[in-house]
């Protein structure tokens, strides 16, 4: 999906050993084991674009509000960003609207990827006549455990492969918090939840996109080690404890 800048590529290669020791935000990859779908099935999904190119996913929270991951916008100005909504395809159709301001969680930590959430304000509202519709957020008091979810995005379909034009969806199941924490050597914080299924996962290019249980968003694609690796579940920003920040910026 998003092609990393040459500078970031060089830094990543130079820091290869360190990347094994800390979370790796999912900025350039795939949905693994998913299927092509239409935006009418997931009307809350948007493509977050930087200078017109897809970089991350996001979800519609209101007429002019978008939810995404903090790491997706950590090095971007609002003037460089826009969203494409109401489109099955990441680079065409639908409607493009510029971003006017960014609210990034003040406790976001790029080294641990804790509090990985941002709320974007658009320069104009999404019209009621458009396909794009808001997603309902999970309640702050929601109970964890044994949930089944769907994640959507436009990431590449295989490691090093090309990005699909059409939106993809994948079904995943919640992983016990303690089990996930053991997999990641204690790096799972209260603002993270884990989901996985054999051969299925979100991955780098799906960053910022929604993880939805039923009709409510419970997570935001955040980070993980590899993609669909049996011992390393996908890690998502945990919407429930982040509701205070999100609600404040709606």
CSV table of C-alpha atoms in Angstrom, one decimal:
chain,number,residue,atom,x,y,z
A,1,UNK,CA,0.0,0.0,0.0
A,2,UNK,CA,2.0,2.9,1.3
A,3,UNK,CA,5.6,3.0,-0.1
A,4,UNK,CA,7.9,4.1,2.6
A,5,UNK,CA,10.2,7.0,1.9
A,6,UNK,CA,13.8,6.0,1.1
A,7,UNK,CA,15.0,7.6,4.3
A,8,UNK,CA,12.7,5.5,6.4
A,9,UNK,CA,13.7,2.4,4.4
A,10,UNK,CA,17.4,3.0,5.2
A,11,UNK,CA,16.7,3.7,8.9
A,12,UNK,CA,14.6,0.5,9.1
A,13,UNK,CA,17.4,-1.6,7.6
A,14,UNK,CA,19.9,-0.1,9.8
A,15,UNK,CA,17.7,-0.7,12.9
A,16,UNK,CA,16.8,-4.3,11.9
A,17,UNK,CA,18.0,-5.7,15.3
A,18,UNK,CA,16.0,-3.1,17.2
A,19,UNK,CA,12.8,-3.8,15.3
A,20,UNK,CA,12.8,-7.3,16.8
A,21,UNK,CA,12.8,-5.7,20.2
A,22,UNK,CA,9.9,-3.2,19.9
A,23,UNK,CA,6.5,-2.9,18.2
A,24,UNK,CA,6.5,-2.4,14.4
A,25,UNK,CA,3.6,-0.2,13.3
A,26,UNK,CA,1.8,-1.7,10.3
A,27,UNK,CA,2.5,0.9,7.7
A,28,UNK,CA,3.2,-1.0,4.5
A,29,UNK,CA,1.7,-4.4,4.1
A,30,UNK,CA,-1.4,-6.5,3.7
A,31,UNK,CA,-4.6,-8.1,4.9
A,32,UNK,CA,-3.7,-11.8,5.0
A,33,UNK,CA,-6.3,-14.5,4.2
A,34,UNK,CA,-9.1,-12.0,3.4
A,35,UNK,CA,-11.6,-11.6,0.6
A,36,UNK,CA,-12.6,-8.7,-1.7
A,37,UNK,CA,-15.7,-6.8,-0.5
A,38,UNK,CA,-17.6,-3.7,-1.5
A,39,UNK,CA,-17.8,-0.4,0.4
A,40,UNK,CA,-21.5,-0.8,0.8
A,41,UNK,CA,-20.8,-3.6,3.2
A,42,UNK,CA,-18.4,-1.5,5.2
A,43,UNK,CA,-19.5,2.1,4.6
A,44,UNK,CA,-17.5,3.5,7.5
A,45,UNK,CA,-14.1,2.6,5.9
A,46,UNK,CA,-12.0,5.3,4.4
A,47,UNK,CA,-8.6,5.6,2.8
A,48,UNK,CA,-6.3,8.1,4.5
A,49,UNK,CA,-4.1,9.7,1.9
A,50,UNK,CA,-0.9,11.7,2.0
A,51,UNK,CA,-0.4,14.0,-1.0
A,52,UNK,CA,-3.0,11.9,-2.8
A,53,UNK,CA,-1.5,8.5,-2.2
A,54,UNK,CA,-3.0,5.9,0.2
A,55,UNK,CA,-1.1,5.6,3.4
A,56,UNK,CA,-3.5,4.1,6.0
A,57,UNK,CA,-7.1,3.2,6.7
A,58,UNK,CA,-9.5,5.0,8.9
A,59,UNK,CA,-13.2,5.0,10.0
A,60,UNK,CA,-15.9,7.6,9.9
A,61,UNK,CA,-17.1,8.8,13.3
A,62,UNK,CA,-19.3,11.7,12.3
A,63,UNK,CA,-19.9,14.0,9.3
A,64,UNK,CA,-16.5,15.6,9.6
A,65,UNK,CA,-14.6,13.3,12.0
A,66,UNK,CA,-12.3,10.3,11.1
A,67,UNK,CA,-10.7,7.8,13.5
A,68,UNK,CA,-7.2,6.5,12.7
A,69,UNK,CA,-3.9,5.4,14.3
A,70,UNK,CA,-1.5,8.0,15.8
A,71,UNK,CA,1.4,6.4,14.0
A,72,UNK,CA,-0.3,7.0,10.7
A,73,UNK,CA,0.0,10.8,11.0
A,74,UNK,CA,2.9,11.2,13.4
A,75,UNK,CA,5.1,12.8,10.8
A,76,UNK,CA,2.4,14.5,8.7
A,77,UNK,CA,0.8,17.9,8.7
A,78,UNK,CA,-2.9,18.3,8.3
A,79,UNK,CA,-2.4,20.1,5.0
A,80,UNK,CA,-0.7,17.0,3.5
A,81,UNK,CA,-3.6,14.7,4.3
A,82,UNK,CA,-7.0,13.9,2.8
A,83,UNK,CA,-9.4,11.0,3.0
A,84,UNK,CA,-11.3,9.1,0.2
A,85,UNK,CA,-14.7,7.8,1.3
A,86,UNK,CA,-17.6,6.0,-0.3
A,87,UNK,CA,-15.3,4.0,-2.6
A,88,UNK,CA,-14.6,0.3,-2.9
A,89,UNK,CA,-11.3,1.2,-4.6
A,90,UNK,CA,-8.4,3.0,-2.8
A,91,UNK,CA,-7.4,5.2,-5.7
A,92,UNK,CA,-10.6,6.0,-7.6
A,93,UNK,CA,-14.3,6.7,-7.3
A,94,UNK,CA,-15.9,8.0,-4.1
A,95,UNK,CA,-15.2,11.5,-2.7
A,96,UNK,CA,-11.9,13.1,-1.5
A,97,UNK,CA,-12.0,15.6,1.4
A,98,UNK,CA,-9.0,17.4,2.8
A,99,UNK,CA,-8.1,17.1,6.5
A,100,UNK,CA,-8.2,20.5,8.4
A,101,UNK,CA,-6.8,19.4,11.8
A,102,UNK,CA,-5.3,16.5,13.7
A,103,UNK,CA,-5.8,15.5,17.3
A,104,UNK,CA,-3.2,12.9,18.4
A,105,UNK,CA,-3.5,11.3,21.8
A,106,UNK,CA,-1.1,13.2,24.1
A,107,UNK,CA,0.2,9.9,25.6
A,108,UNK,CA,1.0,8.2,22.3
A,109,UNK,CA,4.4,6.6,22.5
A,110,UNK,CA,6.1,5.8,19.2
A,111,UNK,CA,8.5,3.3,20.9
A,112,UNK,CA,5.8,1.2,22.6
A,113,UNK,CA,2.9,2.2,20.3
A,114,UNK,CA,0.7,2.7,23.4
A,115,UNK,CA,-2.3,5.1,23.0
A,116,UNK,CA,-2.1,4.7,19.2
A,117,UNK,CA,-5.1,6.8,18.3
A,118,UNK,CA,-5.9,10.1,16.4
A,119,UNK,CA,-9.0,11.9,15.5
A,120,UNK,CA,-9.0,13.9,12.2
A,121,UNK,CA,-11.3,16.8,11.4
A,122,UNK,CA,-12.3,17.3,7.8
A,123,UNK,CA,-12.5,20.6,6.0
A,124,UNK,CA,-16.1,19.8,5.0
A,125,UNK,CA,-18.7,17.3,6.1
A,126,UNK,CA,-19.5,14.0,4.4
A,127,UNK,CA,-22.9,14.4,2.7
A,128,UNK,CA,-25.9,12.4,3.9
A,129,UNK,CA,-26.4,11.3,0.3
A,130,UNK,CA,-23.0,9.6,0.1
A,131,UNK,CA,-22.4,5.9,0.8
A,132,UNK,CA,-20.0,6.8,3.7
A,133,UNK,CA,-21.6,6.4,7.1
A,134,UNK,CA,-20.3,6.6,10.7
A,135,UNK,CA,-19.4,3.5,12.7
A,136,UNK,CA,-20.6,3.2,16.3
A,137,UNK,CA,-17.8,2.9,18.9
A,138,UNK,CA,-17.8,0.2,21.5
A,139,UNK,CA,-18.8,1.3,25.0
A,140,UNK,CA,-16.0,2.3,27.5
A,141,UNK,CA,-17.2,-0.4,29.9
A,142,UNK,CA,-17.4,-3.2,27.2
A,143,UNK,CA,-16.2,-6.6,28.4
A,144,UNK,CA,-13.2,-8.3,26.7
A,145,UNK,CA,-12.9,-11.9,25.7
A,146,UNK,CA,-14.0,-14.4,23.0
A,147,UNK,CA,-15.1,-11.9,20.5
A,148,UNK,CA,-15.2,-12.4,16.7
A,149,UNK,CA,-14.4,-9.4,14.5
A,150,UNK,CA,-13.8,-8.2,11.0
A,151,UNK,CA,-11.0,-6.0,9.8
A,152,UNK,CA,-10.9,-4.1,6.5
A,153,UNK,CA,-8.3,-2.4,4.4
A,154,UNK,CA,-6.4,-2.1,1.1
A,155,UNK,CA,-3.0,-3.7,2.1
A,156,UNK,CA,-1.0,-5.9,-0.2
A,157,UNK,CA,-2.1,-9.6,-0.5
A,158,UNK,CA,1.3,-11.1,0.0
A,159,UNK,CA,4.6,-10.1,1.4
A,160,UNK,CA,6.3,-7.8,-1.2
A,161,UNK,CA,3.3,-8.1,-3.5
A,162,UNK,CA,1.2,-5.4,-5.1
A,163,UNK,CA,-1.7,-3.7,-3.4
A,164,UNK,CA,-5.2,-4.6,-4.4
A,165,UNK,CA,-7.4,-1.9,-5.8
A,166,UNK,CA,-10.5,-3.4,-4.1
A,167,UNK,CA,-11.2,-3.3,-0.4
A,168,UNK,CA,-10.5,-6.5,1.5
A,169,UNK,CA,-12.0,-7.9,4.7
A,170,UNK,CA,-10.7,-10.6,7.1
A,171,UNK,CA,-12.4,-12.3,10.1
A,172,UNK,CA,-10.3,-12.7,13.2
A,173,UNK,CA,-10.9,-13.9,16.8
A,174,UNK,CA,-9.9,-12.3,20.1
A,175,UNK,CA,-6.8,-13.7,21.8
A,176,UNK,CA,-6.6,-13.8,25.5
A,177,UNK,CA,-4.8,-10.8,26.9
A,178,UNK,CA,-2.4,-12.7,29.1
A,179,UNK,CA,-1.6,-15.1,26.2
A,180,UNK,CA,-0.9,-12.2,23.9
A,181,UNK,CA,1.2,-10.5,26.5
A,182,UNK,CA,3.4,-13.6,26.9
A,183,UNK,CA,3.8,-13.7,23.1
A,184,UNK,CA,5.1,-10.1,23.1
A,185,UNK,CA,7.2,-10.4,26.3
A,186,UNK,CA,5.0,-8.1,28.4
A,187,UNK,CA,4.6,-5.3,25.8
A,188,UNK,CA,0.8,-5.4,25.7
A,189,UNK,CA,-0.6,-2.4,27.5
A,190,UNK,CA,-4.2,-1.6,28.7
A,191,UNK,CA,-4.7,0.4,25.5
A,192,UNK,CA,-4.1,-2.6,23.3
A,193,UNK,CA,-6.1,-5.8,22.4
A,194,UNK,CA,-5.1,-8.8,20.3
A,195,UNK,CA,-7.0,-10.6,17.5
A,196,UNK,CA,-5.9,-13.5,15.2
A,197,UNK,CA,-7.0,-16.5,13.3
A,198,UNK,CA,-4.9,-19.2,11.5
A,199,UNK,CA,-3.6,-17.8,8.3
A,200,UNK,CA,-5.5,-14.6,8.7
A,201,UNK,CA,-4.4,-11.2,9.9
A,202,UNK,CA,-4.3,-7.5,9.3
A,203,UNK,CA,-0.9,-6.1,8.5
A,204,UNK,CA,1.2,-3.0,7.9
A,205,UNK,CA,-0.8,-1.4,5.1
A,206,UNK,CA,-4.0,-1.7,7.1
A,207,UNK,CA,-2.8,0.6,9.8
A,208,UNK,CA,-5.5,2.9,11.2
A,209,UNK,CA,-8.3,0.8,9.9
A,210,UNK,CA,-11.3,-0.4,11.9
A,211,UNK,CA,-11.6,-3.7,13.8
A,212,UNK,CA,-15.4,-4.2,14.2
A,213,UNK,CA,-17.4,-6.6,16.4
A,214,UNK,CA,-21.0,-6.8,15.3
A,215,UNK,CA,-21.8,-3.2,14.5
A,216,UNK,CA,-19.3,-1.5,16.8
A,217,UNK,CA,-15.7,-0.6,16.4
A,218,UNK,CA,-13.5,-2.2,19.1
A,219,UNK,CA,-10.0,-1.6,17.7
A,220,UNK,CA,-7.7,0.2,15.3
A,221,UNK,CA,-5.0,-1.6,13.4
A,222,UNK,CA,-1.8,-0.8,15.2
A,223,UNK,CA,1.2,-3.2,15.2
A,224,UNK,CA,2.5,-6.7,15.3
A,225,UNK,CA,5.5,-8.9,14.6
A,226,UNK,CA,5.2,-10.3,11.1
A,227,UNK,CA,1.7,-11.1,9.6
A,228,UNK,CA,-0.4,-14.1,10.5
A,229,UNK,CA,2.5,-15.7,12.4
A,230,UNK,CA,1.0,-18.4,14.7
A,231,UNK,CA,2.8,-17.1,17.8
A,232,UNK,CA,2.3,-13.4,17.2
A,233,UNK,CA,-1.3,-12.1,17.1
A,234,UNK,CA,-2.2,-8.8,15.5
A,235,UNK,CA,-2.3,-5.9,18.0
A,236,UNK,CA,-4.9,-3.2,17.9
A,237,UNK,CA,-5.4,0.0,19.7
A,238,UNK,CA,-8.2,-0.7,22.3
A,239,UNK,CA,-11.0,1.7,21.7
A,240,UNK,CA,-12.9,1.2,25.0
A,241,UNK,CA,-10.2,2.7,27.3
A,242,UNK,CA,-9.5,5.4,24.7
A,243,UNK,CA,-13.1,6.6,24.5
A,244,UNK,CA,-12.4,9.6,26.8
A,245,UNK,CA,-9.9,11.0,24.3
A,246,UNK,CA,-12.0,10.1,21.3
A,247,UNK,CA,-15.2,11.6,22.7
A,248,UNK,CA,-13.4,14.8,23.7
A,249,UNK,CA,-12.4,15.4,20.1
A,250,UNK,CA,-15.7,14.6,18.4
